[in-house]
mmCIF file of C-alpha atoms in Angstrom:
data_model
loop_
_atom_site.group_PDB
_atom_site.id
_atom_site.type_symbol
_atom_site.label_atom_id
_atom_site.label_comp_id
_atom_site.label_asym_id
_atom_site.label_seq_id
_atom_site.Cartn_x
_atom_site.Cartn_y
_atom_site.Cartn_z
ATOM 1 C CA UNK A 202 0.000 0.000 0.000
ATOM 2 C CA UNK A 203 1.246 3.461 -0.868
ATOM 3 C CA UNK A 204 0.538 6.954 0.360
ATOM 4 C CA UNK A 205 -3.032 8.135 -0.067
ATOM 5 C CA UNK A 206 -4.496 11.599 -0.332
ATOM 6 C CA UNK A 207 -7.434 12.471 1.958
ATOM 7 C CA UNK A 208 -10.660 10.661 1.062
ATOM 8 C CA UNK A 209 -12.571 13.947 0.836
ATOM 9 C CA UNK A 210 -10.425 15.201 -2.060
ATOM 10 C CA UNK A 211 -12.237 15.391 -5.383
ATOM 11 C CA UNK A 212 -9.440 13.461 -7.088
ATOM 12 C CA UNK A 213 -7.941 10.751 -4.879
ATOM 13 C CA UNK A 214 -4.279 9.942 -5.509
ATOM 14 C CA UNK A 215 -2.088 7.102 -4.322
ATOM 15 C CA UNK A 216 1.645 7.595 -4.353
ATOM 16 C CA UNK A 217 4.707 5.406 -3.975
ATOM 17 C CA UNK A 218 8.447 5.560 -3.507
ATOM 18 C CA UNK A 219 9.624 3.958 -6.731
ATOM 19 C CA UNK A 220 12.981 2.195 -7.008
ATOM 20 C CA UNK A 221 15.435 3.232 -9.673
ATOM 21 C CA UNK A 222 17.996 0.753 -10.980
ATOM 22 C CA UNK A 223 20.452 2.295 -13.426
ATOM 23 C CA UNK A 224 18.242 5.435 -13.476
ATOM 24 C CA UNK A 225 15.185 3.453 -14.660
ATOM 25 C CA UNK A 226 12.159 1.900 -13.005
ATOM 26 C CA UNK A 227 12.856 -1.842 -12.954
ATOM 27 C CA UNK A 228 10.428 -4.593 -13.920
ATOM 28 C CA UNK A 229 8.475 -6.004 -10.950
ATOM 29 C CA UNK A 230 9.939 -8.910 -8.997
ATOM 30 C CA UNK A 231 7.254 -11.594 -8.703
ATOM 31 C CA UNK A 232 4.647 -8.868 -9.278
ATOM 32 C CA UNK A 233 6.122 -6.672 -6.535
ATOM 33 C CA UNK A 234 7.277 -3.129 -7.309
ATOM 34 C CA UNK A 235 7.953 -2.106 -3.686
ATOM 35 C CA UNK A 236 11.321 -0.393 -3.625
ATOM 36 C CA UNK A 237 12.714 -2.424 -0.739
ATOM 37 C CA UNK A 238 12.613 -5.709 -2.689
ATOM 38 C CA UNK A 239 15.255 -4.242 -5.020
ATOM 39 C CA UNK A 240 17.921 -4.769 -2.357
ATOM 40 C CA UNK A 241 20.479 -6.646 -4.427
ATOM 41 C CA UNK A 242 19.881 -9.883 -2.511
ATOM 42 C CA UNK A 243 18.743 -13.246 -3.879
ATOM 43 C CA UNK A 244 19.710 -12.217 -7.405
ATOM 44 C CA UNK A 245 17.476 -9.139 -7.379
ATOM 45 C CA UNK A 246 18.764 -5.904 -8.870
ATOM 46 C CA UNK A 247 19.869 -3.266 -6.355
ATOM 47 C CA UNK A 248 18.104 0.096 -6.473
ATOM 48 C CA UNK A 249 20.339 3.073 -5.846
ATOM 49 C CA UNK A 250 17.781 5.888 -5.880
ATOM 50 C CA UNK A 251 14.112 6.516 -5.140
ATOM 51 C CA UNK A 252 11.646 8.614 -7.083
ATOM 52 C CA UNK A 253 8.140 9.591 -6.034
ATOM 53 C CA UNK A 254 5.381 8.395 -8.334
ATOM 54 C CA UNK A 255 1.599 8.490 -8.383
ATOM 55 C CA UNK A 256 -1.046 6.115 -9.693
ATOM 56 C CA UNK A 257 -2.212 8.945 -11.956
ATOM 57 C CA UNK A 258 1.033 8.508 -13.913
ATOM 58 C CA UNK A 259 2.965 11.450 -12.460
ATOM 59 C CA UNK A 260 6.667 10.956 -11.679
ATOM 60 C CA UNK A 261 8.839 13.374 -9.704
ATOM 61 C CA UNK A 262 11.842 14.857 -11.427
ATOM 62 C CA UNK A 263 13.848 14.690 -8.201
ATOM 63 C CA UNK A 264 15.459 11.450 -7.101
ATOM 64 C CA UNK A 265 16.804 10.489 -3.701
ATOM 65 C CA UNK A 266 19.770 8.283 -2.895
ATOM 66 C CA UNK A 267 19.007 5.076 -1.015
ATOM 67 C CA UNK A 268 21.102 4.581 2.073
ATOM 68 C CA UNK A 269 20.614 0.869 2.665
ATOM 69 C CA UNK A 270 22.586 1.095 5.922
ATOM 70 C CA UNK A 271 20.328 3.804 7.407
ATOM 71 C CA UNK A 272 17.164 1.688 7.469
ATOM 72 C CA UNK A 273 14.062 1.572 5.321
ATOM 73 C CA UNK A 274 12.046 4.412 6.847
ATOM 74 C CA UNK A 275 14.813 6.972 6.327
ATOM 75 C CA UNK A 276 14.586 6.553 2.563
ATOM 76 C CA UNK A 277 10.881 7.145 1.933
ATOM 77 C CA UNK A 278 10.657 10.453 3.740
ATOM 78 C CA UNK A 279 7.771 11.556 5.920
ATOM 79 C CA UNK A 280 6.967 14.547 8.123
ATOM 80 C CA UNK A 281 10.350 14.135 9.801
ATOM 81 C CA UNK A 282 12.124 13.937 6.419
ATOM 82 C CA UNK A 283 10.547 16.740 4.355
ATOM 83 C CA UNK A 284 13.038 16.405 1.510
ATOM 84 C CA UNK A 285 12.189 12.814 0.575
ATOM 85 C CA UNK A 286 9.959 11.176 -2.024
ATOM 86 C CA UNK A 287 6.881 11.525 0.186
ATOM 87 C CA UNK A 288 7.331 15.304 0.257
ATOM 88 C CA UNK A 289 7.704 15.332 -3.549
ATOM 89 C CA UNK A 290 4.472 13.356 -3.932
ATOM 90 C CA UNK A 291 2.640 15.528 -1.408
ATOM 91 C CA UNK A 292 3.531 18.646 -3.426
ATOM 92 C CA UNK A 293 2.132 16.902 -6.520
ATOM 93 C CA UNK A 294 -1.134 16.045 -4.731
ATOM 94 C CA UNK A 295 -1.525 19.569 -3.408
ATOM 95 C CA UNK A 296 -0.975 20.986 -6.886
ATOM 96 C CA UNK A 297 -3.282 18.431 -8.520
ATOM 97 C CA UNK A 298 -6.119 18.825 -6.023
ATOM 98 C CA UNK A 299 -5.619 22.462 -5.045
ATOM 99 C CA UNK A 300 -8.366 23.647 -7.356
ATOM 100 C CA UNK A 301 -10.965 21.213 -6.032
ATOM 101 C CA UNK A 302 -13.996 22.933 -4.506
ATOM 102 C CA UNK A 303 -14.520 21.863 -0.874
ATOM 103 C CA UNK A 304 -17.777 19.979 -0.321
ATOM 104 C CA UNK A 305 -19.161 22.531 2.164
ATOM 105 C CA UNK A 306 -18.738 25.292 -0.426
ATOM 106 C CA UNK A 307 -20.392 23.104 -3.089
ATOM 107 C CA UNK A 308 -23.417 22.763 -0.770
ATOM 108 C CA UNK A 309 -23.536 26.512 -0.148
ATOM 109 C CA UNK A 310 -23.382 27.263 -3.870
ATOM 110 C CA UNK A 311 -26.140 24.768 -4.588
ATOM 111 C CA UNK A 312 -28.371 26.233 -1.879
ATOM 112 C CA UNK A 313 -27.642 29.782 -3.017
ATOM 113 C CA UNK A 314 -28.341 28.954 -6.664
ATOM 114 C CA UNK A 315 -31.634 27.300 -5.794
ATOM 115 C CA UNK A 316 -32.711 30.221 -3.587
ATOM 116 C CA UNK A 317 -31.733 32.824 -6.175
ATOM 117 C CA UNK A 318 -33.782 30.921 -8.739
ATOM 118 C CA UNK A 319 -36.811 31.130 -6.457
ATOM 119 C CA UNK A 320 -36.261 34.823 -5.739
ATOM 120 C CA UNK A 321 -35.869 35.581 -9.459
ATOM 121 C CA UNK A 322 -39.545 34.671 -9.846
ATOM 122 C CA UNK A 323 -40.947 35.809 -6.475
ATOM 123 C CA UNK A 324 -38.873 38.945 -5.868
ATOM 124 C CA UNK A 325 -36.779 39.735 -8.953
ATOM 125 C CA UNK A 326 -35.381 43.048 -7.646
ATOM 126 C CA UNK A 327 -34.133 41.343 -4.475
ATOM 127 C CA UNK A 328 -32.549 38.627 -6.627
ATOM 128 C CA UNK A 329 -30.811 41.317 -8.712
ATOM 129 C CA UNK A 330 -29.540 43.083 -5.584
ATOM 130 C CA UNK A 331 -28.116 39.784 -4.319
ATOM 131 C CA UNK A 332 -26.570 39.015 -7.713
ATOM 132 C CA UNK A 333 -24.897 42.448 -7.752
ATOM 133 C CA UNK A 334 -23.438 41.912 -4.291
ATOM 134 C CA UNK A 335 -22.235 38.460 -5.274
ATOM 135 C CA UNK A 336 -20.563 39.806 -8.428
ATOM 136 C CA UNK A 337 -18.615 42.366 -6.376
ATOM 137 C CA UNK A 338 -17.632 39.828 -3.731
ATOM 138 C CA UNK A 339 -16.605 37.156 -6.220
ATOM 139 C CA UNK A 340 -14.619 39.650 -8.303
ATOM 140 C CA UNK A 341 -12.625 40.708 -5.222
ATOM 141 C CA UNK A 342 -12.121 37.068 -4.230
ATOM 142 C CA UNK A 343 -11.050 36.107 -7.759
ATOM 143 C CA UNK A 344 -8.444 38.875 -7.843
ATOM 144 C CA UNK A 345 -7.061 37.887 -4.439
ATOM 145 C CA UNK A 346 -7.015 34.193 -5.388
ATOM 146 C CA UNK A 347 -5.354 34.805 -8.761
ATOM 147 C CA UNK A 348 -2.671 36.984 -7.170
ATOM 148 C CA UNK A 349 -2.040 34.355 -4.472
ATOM 149 C CA UNK A 350 -1.986 31.521 -7.005
ATOM 150 C CA UNK A 351 0.559 33.308 -9.199
ATOM 151 C CA UNK A 352 2.736 34.180 -6.201
ATOM 152 C CA UNK A 353 2.654 30.488 -5.232
ATOM 153 C CA UNK A 354 3.867 29.537 -8.709
ATOM 154 C CA UNK A 355 0.644 28.656 -10.547
ATOM 155 C CA UNK A 356 0.798 29.173 -14.298
ATOM 156 C CA UNK A 357 -1.598 31.435 -16.165
ATOM 157 C CA UNK A 358 -2.962 28.270 -17.747
ATOM 158 C CA UNK A 359 -3.784 26.856 -14.285
ATOM 159 C CA UNK A 360 -5.410 30.141 -13.211
ATOM 160 C CA UNK A 361 -7.495 30.242 -16.373
ATOM 161 C CA UNK A 362 -8.450 26.577 -16.059
ATOM 162 C CA UNK A 363 -9.628 27.083 -12.469
ATOM 163 C CA UNK A 364 -11.967 29.808 -13.739
ATOM 164 C CA UNK A 365 -13.083 27.902 -16.803
ATOM 165 C CA UNK A 366 -11.258 30.400 -19.006
ATOM 166 C CA UNK A 367 -8.177 30.465 -21.210
ATOM 167 C CA UNK A 368 -4.661 31.344 -20.135
ATOM 168 C CA UNK A 369 -4.891 34.564 -22.133
ATOM 169 C CA UNK A 370 -8.220 35.574 -20.565
ATOM 170 C CA UNK A 371 -6.813 35.006 -17.074
ATOM 171 C CA UNK A 372 -3.693 37.040 -17.883
ATOM 172 C CA UNK A 373 -5.750 39.917 -19.311
ATOM 173 C CA UNK A 374 -8.089 39.948 -16.315
ATOM 174 C CA UNK A 375 -5.570 39.640 -13.477
ATOM 175 C CA UNK A 376 -2.040 40.567 -14.566
ATOM 176 C CA UNK A 377 -2.508 44.273 -13.757
ATOM 177 C CA UNK A 378 -3.087 43.303 -10.107
ATOM 178 C CA UNK A 379 0.381 41.763 -9.856
ATOM 179 C CA UNK A 380 2.871 44.514 -9.281
ATOM 180 C CA UNK A 381 6.527 43.697 -9.593
ATOM 181 C CA UNK A 382 6.005 39.945 -9.948
ATOM 182 C CA UNK A 383 5.707 39.607 -13.720
#
């Protein structure tokens, strides 16, 4: 079993510390791809480095030397070893799932949409007043989120995708709010 992202994420990911033999992922040994079976014993190839990988097909660019004398846990990395394969995979998961809408917000949006639909028929001017307030609030939030995303290294393509827009549309809408970072 590998590392798993939280069950409440929209896109669940499972990651692994993958063995590298001669800078390549080796073929499984008796169906087993766990890095520790590539220990050079019993005629098995000996892995010299580890690379984080994910069931979604992602592979880290960074690799980590295996210190067979230090013990197994030291090589995978965890909260105590933030520079290991686990940390690489965790960054991937955070990037891959960072745009997922939390379930509580999904519920709020659904409730709000339903209520605005009702008000549009019953009290259309109240619905318009609410829509105007929402437009102002969401515009401010979008600017703040786009600025934060870019400062955290998100591409314009990722910003546009999160909004359901193109890279160019995102750049045109938000780039003026980024001073000194472009």
